Short mmCIF file of N, CA and C in Angstrom, two decimals:
data_model
loop_
_atom_site.label_atom_id
_atom_site.label_comp_id
_atom_site.label_asym_id
_atom_site.label_seq_id
_atom_site.Cartn_x
_atom_site.Cartn_y
_atom_site.Cartn_z
N MET W 1 -25.30 17.38 7.25
CA MET W 1 -25.53 16.37 6.25
C MET W 1 -25.47 15.01 6.95
N GLU W 2 -26.51 14.21 6.77
CA GLU W 2 -26.61 12.91 7.42
C GLU W 2 -25.99 11.84 6.53
N ALA W 3 -25.25 10.93 7.15
CA ALA W 3 -24.59 9.85 6.39
C ALA W 3 -25.61 8.77 6.05
N THR W 4 -25.53 8.25 4.86
CA THR W 4 -26.39 7.14 4.46
C THR W 4 -25.81 5.85 5.03
N PRO W 5 -26.63 4.81 5.19
CA PRO W 5 -26.14 3.57 5.78
C PRO W 5 -24.95 2.95 5.02
N ASP W 6 -24.89 3.15 3.72
CA ASP W 6 -23.81 2.56 2.94
C ASP W 6 -22.65 3.53 2.72
N ALA W 7 -22.69 4.70 3.36
CA ALA W 7 -21.60 5.67 3.21
C ALA W 7 -20.34 5.12 3.86
N VAL W 8 -19.23 5.32 3.20
CA VAL W 8 -17.95 4.87 3.72
C VAL W 8 -17.60 5.72 4.94
N PRO W 9 -17.33 5.10 6.09
CA PRO W 9 -16.99 5.88 7.29
C PRO W 9 -15.69 6.65 7.10
N SER W 10 -15.58 7.76 7.83
CA SER W 10 -14.38 8.60 7.74
C SER W 10 -13.08 7.83 7.98
N PRO W 11 -12.99 6.96 8.99
CA PRO W 11 -11.72 6.25 9.18
C PRO W 11 -11.32 5.40 7.97
N VAL W 12 -12.30 4.82 7.28
CA VAL W 12 -12.00 4.02 6.10
C VAL W 12 -11.54 4.92 4.96
N ARG W 13 -12.19 6.08 4.81
CA ARG W 13 -11.77 7.02 3.76
C ARG W 13 -10.35 7.54 4.02
N ILE W 14 -10.04 7.83 5.28
CA ILE W 14 -8.70 8.31 5.60
C ILE W 14 -7.68 7.18 5.43
N ALA W 15 -8.05 5.96 5.84
CA ALA W 15 -7.16 4.81 5.64
C ALA W 15 -6.88 4.62 4.15
N PHE W 16 -7.91 4.78 3.33
CA PHE W 16 -7.76 4.68 1.88
C PHE W 16 -6.73 5.69 1.38
N ALA W 17 -6.86 6.94 1.86
CA ALA W 17 -5.91 7.98 1.44
C ALA W 17 -4.50 7.65 1.91
N CYS W 18 -4.37 7.16 3.13
CA CYS W 18 -3.04 6.77 3.64
C CYS W 18 -2.43 5.68 2.77
N TRP W 19 -3.23 4.67 2.44
CA TRP W 19 -2.74 3.57 1.61
C TRP W 19 -2.34 4.06 0.22
N ILE W 20 -3.11 4.97 -0.35
CA ILE W 20 -2.78 5.50 -1.68
C ILE W 20 -1.42 6.19 -1.64
N VAL W 21 -1.17 7.00 -0.62
CA VAL W 21 0.12 7.68 -0.52
C VAL W 21 1.24 6.67 -0.30
N VAL W 22 1.02 5.70 0.58
CA VAL W 22 2.03 4.65 0.84
C VAL W 22 2.36 3.92 -0.46
N ILE W 23 1.33 3.59 -1.22
CA ILE W 23 1.53 2.86 -2.47
C ILE W 23 2.28 3.73 -3.47
N LEU W 24 1.90 5.00 -3.58
CA LEU W 24 2.60 5.89 -4.51
C LEU W 24 4.07 6.04 -4.14
N VAL W 25 4.35 6.19 -2.85
CA VAL W 25 5.73 6.29 -2.39
C VAL W 25 6.48 5.00 -2.74
N GLY W 26 5.84 3.86 -2.51
CA GLY W 26 6.46 2.57 -2.84
C GLY W 26 6.69 2.39 -4.33
N LEU W 27 5.71 2.81 -5.14
CA LEU W 27 5.87 2.70 -6.60
C LEU W 27 6.99 3.60 -7.10
N ILE W 28 7.07 4.80 -6.55
CA ILE W 28 8.16 5.70 -6.95
C ILE W 28 9.50 5.07 -6.57
N GLY W 29 9.57 4.51 -5.37
CA GLY W 29 10.79 3.82 -4.95
C GLY W 29 11.14 2.66 -5.87
N GLY W 30 10.13 1.87 -6.25
CA GLY W 30 10.36 0.75 -7.16
C GLY W 30 10.85 1.21 -8.52
N LEU W 31 10.27 2.29 -9.02
CA LEU W 31 10.72 2.83 -10.30
C LEU W 31 12.15 3.33 -10.22
N LEU W 32 12.48 4.02 -9.12
CA LEU W 32 13.84 4.51 -8.95
C LEU W 32 14.84 3.36 -8.85
N ILE W 33 14.46 2.30 -8.16
CA ILE W 33 15.35 1.14 -8.06
C ILE W 33 15.52 0.49 -9.42
N ALA W 34 14.40 0.24 -10.10
CA ALA W 34 14.45 -0.47 -11.39
C ALA W 34 15.21 0.34 -12.43
N PHE W 35 14.87 1.62 -12.55
CA PHE W 35 15.52 2.43 -13.59
C PHE W 35 16.88 2.95 -13.15
N GLY W 36 17.07 3.13 -11.86
CA GLY W 36 18.36 3.57 -11.36
C GLY W 36 19.44 2.54 -11.61
N ALA W 37 19.08 1.27 -11.47
CA ALA W 37 20.06 0.21 -11.71
C ALA W 37 20.46 0.18 -13.18
N GLY W 38 19.52 0.40 -14.06
CA GLY W 38 19.82 0.38 -15.48
C GLY W 38 20.43 1.66 -15.99
N SER W 39 20.25 2.76 -15.26
CA SER W 39 20.76 4.03 -15.76
C SER W 39 22.28 4.07 -15.80
N ALA W 40 22.93 3.33 -14.92
CA ALA W 40 24.40 3.28 -14.95
C ALA W 40 24.88 2.65 -16.25
N LEU W 41 24.16 1.63 -16.70
CA LEU W 41 24.53 1.00 -17.97
C LEU W 41 24.34 1.96 -19.13
N PHE W 42 23.22 2.70 -19.10
CA PHE W 42 22.96 3.65 -20.18
C PHE W 42 23.99 4.77 -20.19
N ALA W 43 24.54 5.08 -19.01
CA ALA W 43 25.55 6.13 -18.92
C ALA W 43 26.93 5.64 -19.34
N GLY W 44 27.03 4.34 -19.62
CA GLY W 44 28.30 3.78 -20.08
C GLY W 44 29.24 3.36 -18.96
N ILE W 45 28.70 3.17 -17.77
CA ILE W 45 29.54 2.71 -16.66
C ILE W 45 29.61 1.19 -16.72
N ASP W 46 30.75 0.67 -17.10
CA ASP W 46 30.89 -0.77 -17.33
C ASP W 46 30.81 -1.58 -16.05
N GLU W 47 31.24 -1.02 -14.91
CA GLU W 47 31.23 -1.77 -13.67
C GLU W 47 29.81 -2.14 -13.23
N ALA W 48 28.84 -1.45 -13.76
CA ALA W 48 27.46 -1.71 -13.36
C ALA W 48 26.88 -2.93 -14.08
N ALA W 49 27.60 -3.44 -15.06
CA ALA W 49 27.06 -4.54 -15.87
C ALA W 49 27.34 -5.88 -15.19
N ASP W 50 26.87 -6.05 -13.98
CA ASP W 50 27.05 -7.31 -13.29
C ASP W 50 25.74 -7.76 -12.67
N GLU W 51 25.84 -8.77 -11.81
CA GLU W 51 24.64 -9.34 -11.20
C GLU W 51 23.89 -8.35 -10.33
N SER W 52 24.61 -7.39 -9.75
CA SER W 52 23.93 -6.44 -8.87
C SER W 52 22.93 -5.58 -9.64
N THR W 53 23.24 -5.25 -10.87
CA THR W 53 22.30 -4.48 -11.69
C THR W 53 21.04 -5.29 -11.95
N ALA W 54 21.21 -6.55 -12.29
CA ALA W 54 20.06 -7.41 -12.53
C ALA W 54 19.24 -7.59 -11.26
N ALA W 55 19.92 -7.73 -10.12
CA ALA W 55 19.21 -7.90 -8.85
C ALA W 55 18.42 -6.64 -8.50
N LEU W 56 19.02 -5.47 -8.71
CA LEU W 56 18.30 -4.23 -8.41
C LEU W 56 17.11 -4.03 -9.34
N THR W 57 17.30 -4.34 -10.60
CA THR W 57 16.19 -4.22 -11.56
C THR W 57 15.05 -5.17 -11.17
N THR W 58 15.41 -6.40 -10.81
CA THR W 58 14.40 -7.38 -10.39
C THR W 58 13.69 -6.90 -9.13
N ALA W 59 14.44 -6.38 -8.17
CA ALA W 59 13.83 -5.87 -6.94
C ALA W 59 12.87 -4.72 -7.24
N GLY W 60 13.26 -3.85 -8.16
CA GLY W 60 12.40 -2.75 -8.54
C GLY W 60 11.11 -3.22 -9.19
N VAL W 61 11.21 -4.20 -10.08
CA VAL W 61 10.03 -4.74 -10.76
C VAL W 61 9.11 -5.43 -9.74
N ILE W 62 9.69 -6.19 -8.82
CA ILE W 62 8.88 -6.86 -7.78
C ILE W 62 8.17 -5.81 -6.92
N THR W 63 8.86 -4.75 -6.58
CA THR W 63 8.27 -3.67 -5.79
C THR W 63 7.09 -3.04 -6.54
N ILE W 64 7.24 -2.84 -7.83
CA ILE W 64 6.16 -2.25 -8.64
C ILE W 64 4.96 -3.19 -8.69
N VAL W 65 5.19 -4.47 -8.93
CA VAL W 65 4.10 -5.45 -8.98
C VAL W 65 3.39 -5.51 -7.63
N PHE W 66 4.16 -5.54 -6.55
CA PHE W 66 3.62 -5.55 -5.19
C PHE W 66 2.76 -4.31 -4.96
N GLY W 67 3.23 -3.16 -5.40
CA GLY W 67 2.48 -1.91 -5.25
C GLY W 67 1.18 -1.91 -6.02
N LEU W 68 1.20 -2.45 -7.23
CA LEU W 68 -0.03 -2.52 -8.03
C LEU W 68 -1.05 -3.46 -7.39
N ALA W 69 -0.56 -4.57 -6.82
CA ALA W 69 -1.47 -5.48 -6.11
C ALA W 69 -2.08 -4.79 -4.89
N GLN W 70 -1.26 -4.04 -4.16
CA GLN W 70 -1.78 -3.28 -3.02
C GLN W 70 -2.79 -2.23 -3.46
N LEU W 71 -2.55 -1.62 -4.60
CA LEU W 71 -3.49 -0.61 -5.11
C LEU W 71 -4.85 -1.25 -5.36
N TRP W 72 -4.86 -2.40 -5.99
CA TRP W 72 -6.12 -3.11 -6.25
C TRP W 72 -6.81 -3.47 -4.93
N LEU W 73 -6.03 -3.99 -3.97
CA LEU W 73 -6.59 -4.34 -2.66
C LEU W 73 -7.15 -3.11 -1.95
N THR W 74 -6.50 -1.98 -2.10
CA THR W 74 -6.95 -0.75 -1.45
C THR W 74 -8.32 -0.33 -1.97
N PHE W 75 -8.53 -0.43 -3.27
CA PHE W 75 -9.84 -0.09 -3.82
C PHE W 75 -10.89 -1.10 -3.40
N ARG W 76 -10.52 -2.37 -3.28
CA ARG W 76 -11.46 -3.40 -2.80
C ARG W 76 -11.80 -3.14 -1.34
N MET W 77 -10.81 -2.72 -0.55
CA MET W 77 -11.04 -2.41 0.86
C MET W 77 -12.03 -1.26 0.98
N LYS W 78 -11.82 -0.21 0.19
CA LYS W 78 -12.72 0.95 0.26
C LYS W 78 -14.13 0.57 -0.17
N ALA W 79 -14.24 -0.43 -1.05
CA ALA W 79 -15.56 -0.89 -1.49
C ALA W 79 -16.25 -1.76 -0.44
N GLY W 80 -15.53 -2.08 0.64
CA GLY W 80 -16.16 -2.83 1.73
C GLY W 80 -15.75 -4.28 1.84
N ALA W 81 -14.76 -4.71 1.09
CA ALA W 81 -14.33 -6.11 1.14
C ALA W 81 -13.45 -6.33 2.38
N ASN W 82 -14.00 -7.07 3.35
CA ASN W 82 -13.26 -7.34 4.59
C ASN W 82 -11.99 -8.14 4.31
N TRP W 83 -12.04 -9.08 3.36
CA TRP W 83 -10.86 -9.87 3.03
C TRP W 83 -9.73 -8.99 2.52
N ALA W 84 -10.07 -7.91 1.81
CA ALA W 84 -9.05 -6.99 1.31
C ALA W 84 -8.44 -6.20 2.48
N ARG W 85 -9.28 -5.83 3.44
CA ARG W 85 -8.78 -5.13 4.64
C ARG W 85 -7.79 -6.00 5.39
N ILE W 86 -8.12 -7.26 5.57
CA ILE W 86 -7.24 -8.18 6.29
C ILE W 86 -5.95 -8.42 5.50
N THR W 87 -6.08 -8.60 4.20
CA THR W 87 -4.90 -8.82 3.36
C THR W 87 -3.98 -7.61 3.39
N LEU W 88 -4.56 -6.42 3.30
CA LEU W 88 -3.75 -5.19 3.38
C LEU W 88 -3.05 -5.09 4.73
N ALA W 89 -3.75 -5.43 5.79
CA ALA W 89 -3.14 -5.37 7.12
C ALA W 89 -1.95 -6.33 7.21
N VAL W 90 -2.11 -7.55 6.71
CA VAL W 90 -1.02 -8.52 6.73
C VAL W 90 0.16 -8.01 5.90
N LEU W 91 -0.12 -7.52 4.70
CA LEU W 91 0.95 -6.98 3.86
C LEU W 91 1.62 -5.77 4.50
N GLY W 92 0.82 -4.95 5.17
CA GLY W 92 1.37 -3.79 5.86
C GLY W 92 2.29 -4.18 7.00
N VAL W 93 1.88 -5.18 7.78
CA VAL W 93 2.73 -5.66 8.88
C VAL W 93 4.00 -6.29 8.32
N LEU W 94 3.90 -7.02 7.22
CA LEU W 94 5.10 -7.58 6.59
C LEU W 94 6.02 -6.47 6.10
N SER W 95 5.45 -5.40 5.58
CA SER W 95 6.26 -4.26 5.15
C SER W 95 6.96 -3.62 6.33
N LEU W 96 6.24 -3.50 7.44
CA LEU W 96 6.85 -2.95 8.65
C LEU W 96 7.99 -3.84 9.14
N ALA W 97 7.76 -5.15 9.10
CA ALA W 97 8.79 -6.09 9.54
C ALA W 97 10.02 -6.01 8.65
N SER W 98 9.82 -5.78 7.35
CA SER W 98 10.96 -5.69 6.44
C SER W 98 11.76 -4.42 6.67
N MET W 99 11.13 -3.40 7.26
CA MET W 99 11.83 -2.15 7.55
C MET W 99 12.64 -2.24 8.84
N TRP W 100 12.31 -3.22 9.70
CA TRP W 100 12.93 -3.36 11.00
C TRP W 100 14.43 -3.58 10.84
N GLY W 101 15.21 -2.83 11.53
CA GLY W 101 16.65 -3.01 11.50
C GLY W 101 17.33 -2.33 10.32
N GLY W 102 16.55 -1.66 9.48
CA GLY W 102 17.15 -0.97 8.34
C GLY W 102 17.73 0.37 8.77
N SER W 103 18.20 1.09 7.81
CA SER W 103 18.77 2.41 8.11
C SER W 103 17.65 3.37 8.51
N GLY W 104 18.01 4.49 9.08
CA GLY W 104 17.03 5.49 9.47
C GLY W 104 16.20 5.95 8.29
N GLY W 105 16.83 6.11 7.14
CA GLY W 105 16.13 6.37 5.90
C GLY W 105 15.62 7.77 5.68
N GLY W 106 15.61 8.61 6.67
CA GLY W 106 15.18 9.97 6.47
C GLY W 106 13.69 10.13 6.32
N ALA W 107 13.30 11.26 5.72
CA ALA W 107 11.89 11.63 5.60
C ALA W 107 11.09 10.62 4.79
N TYR W 108 11.67 10.05 3.76
CA TYR W 108 10.98 9.08 2.91
C TYR W 108 10.48 7.91 3.75
N ASN W 109 11.36 7.31 4.54
CA ASN W 109 10.96 6.16 5.35
C ASN W 109 10.00 6.54 6.46
N TRP W 110 10.19 7.73 7.06
CA TRP W 110 9.29 8.16 8.11
C TRP W 110 7.88 8.41 7.57
N LEU W 111 7.78 9.04 6.41
CA LEU W 111 6.47 9.25 5.78
C LEU W 111 5.80 7.91 5.52
N TYR W 112 6.54 7.00 4.94
CA TYR W 112 6.03 5.66 4.64
C TYR W 112 5.56 4.98 5.93
N LEU W 113 6.40 5.02 6.94
CA LEU W 113 6.10 4.35 8.21
C LEU W 113 4.86 4.91 8.88
N VAL W 114 4.79 6.22 9.01
CA VAL W 114 3.65 6.86 9.69
C VAL W 114 2.35 6.59 8.95
N LEU W 115 2.35 6.75 7.64
CA LEU W 115 1.13 6.54 6.87
C LEU W 115 0.72 5.07 6.83
N LEU W 116 1.68 4.17 6.80
CA LEU W 116 1.38 2.74 6.80
C LEU W 116 0.73 2.33 8.11
N VAL W 117 1.32 2.76 9.23
CA VAL W 117 0.75 2.43 10.54
C VAL W 117 -0.63 3.06 10.68
N ALA W 118 -0.78 4.31 10.26
CA ALA W 118 -2.09 4.98 10.33
C ALA W 118 -3.12 4.24 9.48
N GLY W 119 -2.74 3.84 8.28
CA GLY W 119 -3.67 3.12 7.40
C GLY W 119 -4.13 1.81 8.02
N ILE W 120 -3.22 1.10 8.65
CA ILE W 120 -3.58 -0.18 9.28
C ILE W 120 -4.51 0.06 10.47
N ILE W 121 -4.14 0.99 11.34
CA ILE W 121 -4.94 1.26 12.54
C ILE W 121 -6.34 1.75 12.16
N LEU W 122 -6.42 2.67 11.23
CA LEU W 122 -7.72 3.24 10.85
C LEU W 122 -8.67 2.18 10.29
N MET W 123 -8.14 1.17 9.64
CA MET W 123 -9.02 0.13 9.08
C MET W 123 -9.66 -0.72 10.17
N PHE W 124 -9.12 -0.68 11.40
CA PHE W 124 -9.62 -1.52 12.48
C PHE W 124 -10.24 -0.75 13.63
N LEU W 125 -10.47 0.54 13.46
CA LEU W 125 -11.18 1.31 14.48
C LEU W 125 -12.62 0.79 14.55
N PRO W 126 -13.31 1.01 15.67
CA PRO W 126 -14.67 0.48 15.81
C PRO W 126 -15.62 0.85 14.67
N ALA W 127 -15.59 2.10 14.21
CA ALA W 127 -16.48 2.50 13.11
C ALA W 127 -16.16 1.74 11.84
N SER W 128 -14.88 1.52 11.59
CA SER W 128 -14.46 0.77 10.41
C SER W 128 -14.88 -0.68 10.53
N SER W 129 -14.60 -1.28 11.67
CA SER W 129 -14.93 -2.70 11.87
C SER W 129 -16.43 -2.94 11.74
N ALA W 130 -17.23 -2.03 12.29
CA ALA W 130 -18.69 -2.16 12.17
C ALA W 130 -19.11 -2.11 10.71
N TRP W 131 -18.48 -1.23 9.95
CA TRP W 131 -18.83 -1.10 8.54
C TRP W 131 -18.42 -2.33 7.74
N PHE W 132 -17.25 -2.88 8.02
CA PHE W 132 -16.80 -4.07 7.30
C PHE W 132 -17.60 -5.31 7.68
N SER W 133 -18.19 -5.31 8.88
CA SER W 133 -18.95 -6.49 9.31
C SER W 133 -20.40 -6.45 8.85
N ARG W 134 -20.81 -5.37 8.19
CA ARG W 134 -22.18 -5.28 7.67
C ARG W 134 -22.39 -6.35 6.60
N PRO W 135 -23.63 -6.69 6.34
CA PRO W 135 -23.92 -7.64 5.26
C PRO W 135 -23.33 -7.14 3.93
N ALA W 136 -22.99 -8.07 3.07
CA ALA W 136 -22.36 -7.73 1.79
C ALA W 136 -23.22 -6.74 1.02
N ARG W 137 -22.53 -5.77 0.41
CA ARG W 137 -23.20 -4.77 -0.41
C ARG W 137 -22.97 -5.10 -1.88
N GLN W 138 -23.79 -4.53 -2.70
CA GLN W 138 -23.60 -4.65 -4.15
C GLN W 138 -22.42 -3.76 -4.52
N THR W 139 -21.29 -4.35 -4.88
CA THR W 139 -20.13 -3.57 -5.28
C THR W 139 -19.59 -4.10 -6.59
N LEU W 140 -18.89 -3.25 -7.29
CA LEU W 140 -18.27 -3.68 -8.54
C LEU W 140 -17.09 -4.58 -8.22
N THR W 141 -16.92 -5.62 -9.00
CA THR W 141 -15.77 -6.51 -8.81
C THR W 141 -14.69 -6.25 -9.78
#
C-alpha cells in the first residue's frame, strides 16, 4: 500500500499514541490527586480539613487542565500544526524538568518518562520534520 502525500508519517502517528498515553496517565494522576485530597474529608478525617487538602485539590485541578490542553495540542500536532509540535515539545521538556530530583516513583513514573521522551523524539525525526515543514494543509481548526 502506497502512502499518499498527505498521509501522516509513522513516527508522527506513534508520537501521537505516546502523547495520548502520557496524557491519560497524567489525567488519571490529576484525578487521583484532586479526589484523593477530598476523600479524606468525605471519610470524616478531620485532620485533612486544612490548607494541604486545598493545595492538593488545586494541584489536581491544574494537572487536569494542563492535560486537557496537551490533549488539544496533540490532536493539532497530528493534524500537521508545527506550532503544536513545538509547544508539546516545550511542555514535555518542562514536564521532564519537573520530574528531575523526584522520587523513583515506580512503574507509573517510568511509563510516563519513557513515553514522554519517545513522543518528543518521534516528533523531530527526519520523516516527521519533513512532514511538518510541508506547505499548510486544509485541516479542521
